[in-house]
Amino acid sequence: MIAERSTRVRTLVRDNFFRILAVVVITGSVEWANNYVDLDRPALSVAAVTLLVTALSIFLVFRVNEAYQRWWEARTLWGAIVNDSRSFARQVLSLLRPIPGDQESERSVRALQREMVLRQIAWINALRLGLRRQDELDPLVPFLPAGEAETLSKIADRPSQLMLTQAKLLAEARAAGQVGEMAQHRIETTMTSLQNAQGGCERIKKTPFPDRVVYFTRFCAWSLAIVIPVALMAKSDGFDPIDYIVLPFMMLAFLITERLGAELKNPFENRPNDTPMTAICRTIEIGLLQQLGEDDVPLSLEPENGVLM
């Protein structure tokens, strides 16, 4: 995610260098052709180009709006995961209680509370890695009992497997009298909410933005980048001075907007404009470890070059 409130000119130029170069080349080529090549003037009128520009503008607005909705829904789902993870830890630490006067039960409950809270940290990281299609287990190992990470290596849906383990442990605690029926139901409700958010993220990940919309918009944007200077050249013998200012900005506006829509449509690809899942997971990890009373807590992730991943 771009963490800077204002985009630096250097960053804007770097990210769109190819488009800026293309605009300069197209504009220069049209001017050169007008001066040195004896060709008939194109019949395309400025009015026709204006109509095309208007149509493409409407189409671009539709595409960027749809892409932004996907991006914002992804961020909303991860916001819900943050809240539900905190609620889950709070419920586990407050609703699981040992049998009064039983020291063994007290030790067992404390160990169970710690195990379940740490497994929740493993769950968020498993979801993050799964959405980014990163087949790694190392980030999960510190939060799981010995051998559980190896078992997960054979599982396709690792977050669901971790949540199933949580549910089994909760059922065992209920059978041992360490959690009441209503308390179990409340924790299960929070776990269901977490898996609903997981399903929402997977729906975004596995439902691709229609390729025809993507390719058609890109084709139209680049076509207009060529047609606009040709049409302006047709209205007079060469460009007016103001054309050298307005024309590049007009062409870049369409090309950059098209690129923005392309980047926002898939928010889980580990790119600068994506949902900052790594940073969100670290935030959840810090909060849950502090609820456990841990002293060795990692620092929050800071943006690198204005980007928070």
Short mmCIF file of C-alpha atoms in Angstrom, two decimals:
data_model
loop_
_atom_site.label_atom_id
_atom_site.label_comp_id
_atom_site.label_asym_id
_atom_site.label_seq_id
_atom_site.Cartn_x
_atom_site.Cartn_y
_atom_site.Cartn_z
CA MET A 1 0.00 0.00 0.00
CA ILE A 2 1.24 3.48 -0.83
CA ALA A 3 1.73 5.00 2.63
CA GLU A 4 2.64 8.53 1.57
CA ARG A 5 -0.17 11.08 1.67
CA SER A 6 1.25 12.83 -1.38
CA THR A 7 3.00 11.18 -4.30
CA ARG A 8 6.50 12.41 -5.03
CA VAL A 9 7.17 13.63 -8.54
CA ARG A 10 10.21 11.35 -8.71
CA THR A 11 8.08 8.33 -7.81
CA LEU A 12 5.41 9.30 -10.33
CA VAL A 13 7.99 9.65 -13.09
CA ARG A 14 9.74 6.40 -12.16
CA ASP A 15 6.52 4.37 -12.08
CA ASN A 16 5.27 5.82 -15.36
CA PHE A 17 8.54 6.33 -17.22
CA PHE A 18 7.52 4.06 -20.10
CA ARG A 19 4.22 5.91 -20.57
CA ILE A 20 5.89 9.32 -20.43
CA LEU A 21 8.47 8.18 -22.97
CA ALA A 22 5.72 6.78 -25.20
CA VAL A 23 3.81 10.07 -25.10
CA VAL A 24 6.94 12.02 -26.06
CA VAL A 25 7.73 9.61 -28.91
CA ILE A 26 4.17 9.63 -30.26
CA THR A 27 3.88 13.41 -30.12
CA GLY A 28 7.31 13.90 -31.69
CA SER A 29 6.60 11.33 -34.41
CA VAL A 30 3.36 13.04 -35.39
CA GLU A 31 5.09 16.44 -35.51
CA TRP A 32 7.97 15.00 -37.57
CA ALA A 33 5.57 13.28 -39.98
CA ASN A 34 3.68 16.52 -40.46
CA ASN A 35 6.86 18.46 -41.28
CA TYR A 36 8.85 15.98 -43.36
CA VAL A 37 6.46 13.40 -44.79
CA ASP A 38 4.10 14.34 -47.60
CA LEU A 39 0.96 12.54 -46.49
CA ASP A 40 -2.69 13.35 -46.86
CA ARG A 41 -4.25 14.85 -43.80
CA PRO A 42 -6.37 12.36 -41.85
CA ALA A 43 -10.08 12.92 -42.12
CA LEU A 44 -10.69 12.33 -38.40
CA SER A 45 -12.18 15.48 -36.94
CA VAL A 46 -11.64 16.94 -33.50
CA ALA A 47 -15.37 16.47 -32.82
CA ALA A 48 -15.05 12.73 -33.46
CA VAL A 49 -12.05 12.51 -31.15
CA THR A 50 -13.97 14.43 -28.48
CA LEU A 51 -16.75 11.86 -28.69
CA LEU A 52 -14.26 9.01 -28.39
CA VAL A 53 -12.56 10.66 -25.43
CA THR A 54 -15.91 11.09 -23.67
CA ALA A 55 -16.85 7.46 -24.25
CA LEU A 56 -13.50 6.21 -22.99
CA SER A 57 -13.72 8.48 -19.94
CA ILE A 58 -17.02 6.89 -18.95
CA PHE A 59 -15.57 3.41 -19.48
CA LEU A 60 -12.46 4.24 -17.45
CA VAL A 61 -14.57 5.58 -14.59
CA PHE A 62 -16.52 2.32 -14.56
CA ARG A 63 -13.40 0.21 -14.58
CA VAL A 64 -11.52 2.16 -11.91
CA ASN A 65 -14.62 2.24 -9.72
CA GLU A 66 -15.07 -1.53 -9.94
CA ALA A 67 -11.37 -2.11 -9.27
CA TYR A 68 -11.42 0.27 -6.29
CA GLN A 69 -14.43 -1.52 -4.84
CA ARG A 70 -12.49 -4.80 -4.91
CA TRP A 71 -9.48 -3.09 -3.31
CA TRP A 72 -11.59 -1.45 -0.61
CA GLU A 73 -13.48 -4.65 0.16
CA ALA A 74 -10.16 -6.44 0.63
CA ARG A 75 -9.02 -3.76 3.07
CA THR A 76 -12.36 -3.90 4.91
CA LEU A 77 -12.11 -7.67 5.28
CA TRP A 78 -8.63 -7.39 6.75
CA GLY A 79 -9.87 -4.69 9.10
CA ALA A 80 -12.49 -7.17 10.32
CA ILE A 81 -9.75 -9.79 10.76
CA VAL A 82 -7.81 -7.37 12.98
CA ASN A 83 -10.84 -6.75 15.20
CA ASP A 84 -11.93 -10.39 15.36
CA SER A 85 -8.39 -11.58 16.15
CA ARG A 86 -8.26 -9.22 19.12
CA SER A 87 -11.71 -10.35 20.22
CA PHE A 88 -10.71 -14.00 19.88
CA ALA A 89 -7.64 -13.54 22.08
CA ARG A 90 -9.65 -11.59 24.66
CA GLN A 91 -12.33 -14.27 24.80
CA VAL A 92 -9.84 -17.13 25.06
CA LEU A 93 -7.94 -15.40 27.86
CA SER A 94 -11.05 -14.42 29.82
CA LEU A 95 -13.58 -17.20 29.20
CA LEU A 96 -11.38 -20.29 29.54
CA ARG A 97 -11.11 -20.92 33.27
CA PRO A 98 -9.53 -23.69 35.32
CA ILE A 99 -11.48 -25.87 37.73
CA PRO A 100 -11.36 -24.06 41.12
CA GLY A 101 -8.65 -25.45 43.40
CA ASP A 102 -7.18 -27.72 40.73
CA GLN A 103 -3.58 -26.66 40.05
CA GLU A 104 -3.19 -29.10 37.17
CA SER A 105 -6.29 -27.63 35.54
CA GLU A 106 -4.86 -24.13 36.02
CA ARG A 107 -1.60 -25.07 34.29
CA SER A 108 -3.51 -26.80 31.51
CA VAL A 109 -5.76 -23.80 30.89
CA ARG A 110 -2.87 -21.37 30.80
CA ALA A 111 -1.00 -23.56 28.31
CA LEU A 112 -4.16 -23.92 26.23
CA GLN A 113 -4.79 -20.17 26.21
CA ARG A 114 -1.27 -19.48 25.07
CA GLU A 115 -1.41 -22.18 22.38
CA MET A 116 -4.70 -20.92 20.94
CA VAL A 117 -3.64 -17.27 20.85
CA LEU A 118 -0.35 -18.15 19.16
CA ARG A 119 -2.18 -20.35 16.68
CA GLN A 120 -4.36 -17.37 15.79
CA ILE A 121 -1.18 -15.49 14.84
CA ALA A 122 -0.22 -18.49 12.71
CA TRP A 123 -3.70 -18.40 11.14
CA ILE A 124 -3.44 -14.79 9.93
CA ASN A 125 -0.01 -15.47 8.46
CA ALA A 126 -1.23 -18.66 6.78
CA LEU A 127 -4.06 -16.66 5.21
CA ARG A 128 -1.65 -13.95 4.06
CA LEU A 129 0.71 -16.47 2.46
CA GLY A 130 -2.15 -18.35 0.84
CA LEU A 131 -3.63 -15.22 -0.74
CA ARG A 132 -0.22 -14.34 -2.17
CA ARG A 133 0.35 -17.93 -3.32
CA GLN A 134 3.52 -18.17 -1.26
CA ASP A 135 4.06 -21.79 -0.23
CA GLU A 136 6.03 -21.09 2.94
CA LEU A 137 5.80 -22.55 6.43
CA ASP A 138 8.69 -20.79 8.17
CA PRO A 139 6.57 -17.77 9.23
CA LEU A 140 4.15 -20.16 10.99
CA VAL A 141 6.65 -22.34 12.86
CA PRO A 142 7.29 -19.95 15.83
CA PHE A 143 3.58 -19.93 16.68
CA LEU A 144 2.75 -23.63 16.45
CA PRO A 145 3.50 -26.68 18.61
CA ALA A 146 6.29 -28.94 17.41
CA GLY A 147 5.26 -31.01 14.41
CA GLU A 148 2.08 -29.10 13.55
CA ALA A 149 3.76 -27.05 10.82
CA GLU A 150 4.99 -30.25 9.18
CA THR A 151 1.44 -31.60 9.21
CA LEU A 152 0.24 -28.40 7.55
CA SER A 153 2.68 -28.92 4.68
CA LYS A 154 0.35 -31.63 3.36
CA ILE A 155 -2.77 -29.46 3.64
CA ALA A 156 -4.02 -27.22 0.83
CA ASP A 157 -6.32 -25.01 2.94
CA ARG A 158 -4.02 -24.30 5.87
CA PRO A 159 -6.05 -21.51 7.52
CA SER A 160 -9.13 -23.75 7.72
CA GLN A 161 -7.06 -26.60 9.14
CA LEU A 162 -5.69 -24.31 11.85
CA MET A 163 -9.20 -23.12 12.69
CA LEU A 164 -10.40 -26.73 12.87
CA THR A 165 -7.65 -27.47 15.40
CA GLN A 166 -8.82 -24.48 17.46
CA ALA A 167 -12.39 -25.77 17.43
CA LYS A 168 -11.29 -29.25 18.56
CA LEU A 169 -9.26 -27.80 21.44
CA LEU A 170 -12.23 -25.67 22.46
CA ALA A 171 -14.49 -28.75 22.43
CA GLU A 172 -11.99 -30.62 24.61
CA ALA A 173 -11.91 -27.70 27.04
CA ARG A 174 -15.71 -27.80 27.19
CA ALA A 175 -15.65 -31.51 27.96
CA ALA A 176 -13.06 -30.88 30.70
CA GLY A 177 -15.23 -28.21 32.29
CA GLN A 178 -12.79 -25.42 31.48
CA VAL A 179 -15.23 -23.38 29.43
CA GLY A 180 -18.98 -22.96 29.68
CA GLU A 181 -21.49 -23.64 26.94
CA MET A 182 -22.28 -19.96 26.35
CA ALA A 183 -18.59 -19.03 26.40
CA GLN A 184 -17.84 -21.77 23.87
CA HIS A 185 -20.61 -20.44 21.64
CA ARG A 186 -19.22 -16.89 21.82
CA ILE A 187 -15.72 -18.03 20.86
CA GLU A 188 -17.10 -20.19 18.06
CA THR A 189 -19.03 -17.18 16.75
CA THR A 190 -15.81 -15.17 16.57
CA MET A 191 -14.05 -18.04 14.80
CA THR A 192 -16.90 -18.21 12.29
CA SER A 193 -16.55 -14.47 11.67
CA LEU A 194 -12.84 -14.96 11.00
CA GLN A 195 -13.55 -17.68 8.49
CA ASN A 196 -16.21 -15.55 6.82
CA ALA A 197 -13.53 -12.91 6.27
CA GLN A 198 -11.22 -15.63 4.92
CA GLY A 199 -13.92 -16.67 2.47
CA GLY A 200 -14.41 -13.07 1.36
CA CYS A 201 -10.70 -12.68 0.65
CA GLU A 202 -10.60 -15.95 -1.26
CA ARG A 203 -13.61 -14.86 -3.32
CA ILE A 204 -11.77 -11.71 -4.40
CA LYS A 205 -8.60 -13.69 -5.09
CA LYS A 206 -10.30 -16.41 -7.13
CA THR A 207 -12.74 -14.21 -9.04
CA PRO A 208 -10.64 -12.51 -11.72
CA PHE A 209 -11.53 -9.15 -13.16
CA PRO A 210 -12.88 -9.81 -16.70
CA ASP A 211 -9.91 -9.90 -19.07
CA ARG A 212 -11.93 -8.50 -21.94
CA VAL A 213 -12.63 -5.35 -19.94
CA VAL A 214 -8.94 -5.02 -19.09
CA TYR A 215 -7.66 -5.52 -22.64
CA PHE A 216 -10.37 -3.42 -24.28
CA THR A 217 -9.71 -0.50 -21.93
CA ARG A 218 -5.98 -0.72 -22.47
CA PHE A 219 -6.41 -0.90 -26.24
CA CYS A 220 -8.70 2.14 -26.25
CA ALA A 221 -6.39 4.17 -24.00
CA TRP A 222 -3.34 3.56 -26.18
CA SER A 223 -5.33 4.05 -29.39
CA LEU A 224 -6.50 7.45 -28.20
CA ALA A 225 -2.94 8.32 -27.22
CA ILE A 226 -2.14 7.99 -30.93
CA VAL A 227 -5.36 9.39 -32.38
CA ILE A 228 -5.49 12.58 -30.27
CA PRO A 229 -2.23 14.13 -31.57
CA VAL A 230 -3.08 13.09 -35.13
CA ALA A 231 -6.48 14.79 -34.89
CA LEU A 232 -5.01 17.96 -33.38
CA MET A 233 -2.40 18.03 -36.12
CA ALA A 234 -5.15 17.76 -38.71
CA LYS A 235 -6.84 20.95 -37.59
CA SER A 236 -3.86 23.17 -38.39
CA ASP A 237 -0.39 23.16 -39.84
CA GLY A 238 1.43 21.81 -36.81
CA PHE A 239 0.86 22.03 -33.08
CA ASP A 240 0.05 25.27 -31.31
CA PRO A 241 2.36 26.12 -28.37
CA ILE A 242 -0.38 25.27 -25.89
CA ASP A 243 -0.76 21.84 -27.49
CA TYR A 244 2.71 20.87 -26.27
CA ILE A 245 1.46 21.35 -22.71
CA VAL A 246 -2.13 20.14 -22.86
CA LEU A 247 -1.62 17.18 -25.19
CA PRO A 248 0.92 15.20 -23.09
CA PHE A 249 -1.12 15.71 -19.91
CA MET A 250 -4.29 14.58 -21.67
CA MET A 251 -2.62 11.46 -23.04
CA LEU A 252 -0.93 10.62 -19.73
CA ALA A 253 -4.20 11.07 -17.84
CA PHE A 254 -5.80 8.24 -19.79
CA LEU A 255 -2.75 5.97 -19.69
CA ILE A 256 -2.09 6.42 -15.96
CA THR A 257 -5.76 6.01 -15.06
CA GLU A 258 -5.88 2.79 -17.06
CA ARG A 259 -2.78 1.55 -15.22
CA LEU A 260 -4.27 2.46 -11.83
CA GLY A 261 -7.37 0.41 -12.54
CA ALA A 262 -5.18 -2.53 -13.56
CA GLU A 263 -3.23 -2.38 -10.29
CA LEU A 264 -6.22 -2.03 -7.96
CA LYS A 265 -8.24 -4.90 -9.41
CA ASN A 266 -6.13 -7.61 -7.72
CA PRO A 267 -5.30 -6.51 -4.14
CA PHE A 268 -3.43 -9.66 -3.05
CA GLU A 269 -0.51 -9.77 -5.51
CA ASN A 270 2.20 -8.35 -3.21
CA ARG A 271 2.52 -5.12 -5.21
CA PRO A 272 2.83 -1.52 -3.95
CA ASN A 273 -0.90 -0.70 -4.25
CA ASP A 274 -2.05 -3.96 -2.65
CA THR A 275 -3.53 -4.56 0.79
CA PRO A 276 -0.59 -4.36 3.27
CA MET A 277 -1.18 -7.81 4.73
CA THR A 278 2.35 -8.24 6.10
CA ALA A 279 2.06 -5.01 8.10
CA ILE A 280 -1.46 -5.89 9.27
CA CYS A 281 -0.29 -9.33 10.41
CA ARG A 282 2.53 -7.72 12.36
CA THR A 283 0.06 -5.34 14.02
CA ILE A 284 -2.14 -8.27 15.07
CA GLU A 285 0.90 -10.22 16.27
CA ILE A 286 2.04 -7.35 18.47
CA GLY A 287 -1.41 -6.92 20.00
CA LEU A 288 -1.93 -10.61 20.74
CA LEU A 289 1.54 -11.11 22.20
CA GLN A 290 0.98 -8.15 24.49
CA GLN A 291 -2.32 -9.65 25.61
CA LEU A 292 -0.36 -12.77 26.54
CA GLY A 293 2.00 -10.61 28.58
CA GLU A 294 5.03 -11.33 26.40
CA ASP A 295 8.06 -9.07 26.75
CA ASP A 296 9.72 -10.03 23.47
CA VAL A 297 7.41 -8.21 21.07
CA PRO A 298 8.49 -7.26 17.51
CA LEU A 299 8.34 -3.70 16.23
CA SER A 300 5.70 -2.45 13.82
CA LEU A 301 6.67 -2.48 10.17
CA GLU A 302 7.50 0.90 8.67
CA PRO A 303 7.06 1.93 5.02
CA GLU A 304 10.05 1.41 2.75
CA ASN A 305 10.33 4.02 0.01
CA GLY A 306 6.80 5.10 0.85
CA VAL A 307 5.35 1.58 0.44
CA LEU A 308 3.89 -0.57 3.23
CA MET A 309 3.60 -4.26 2.32
#
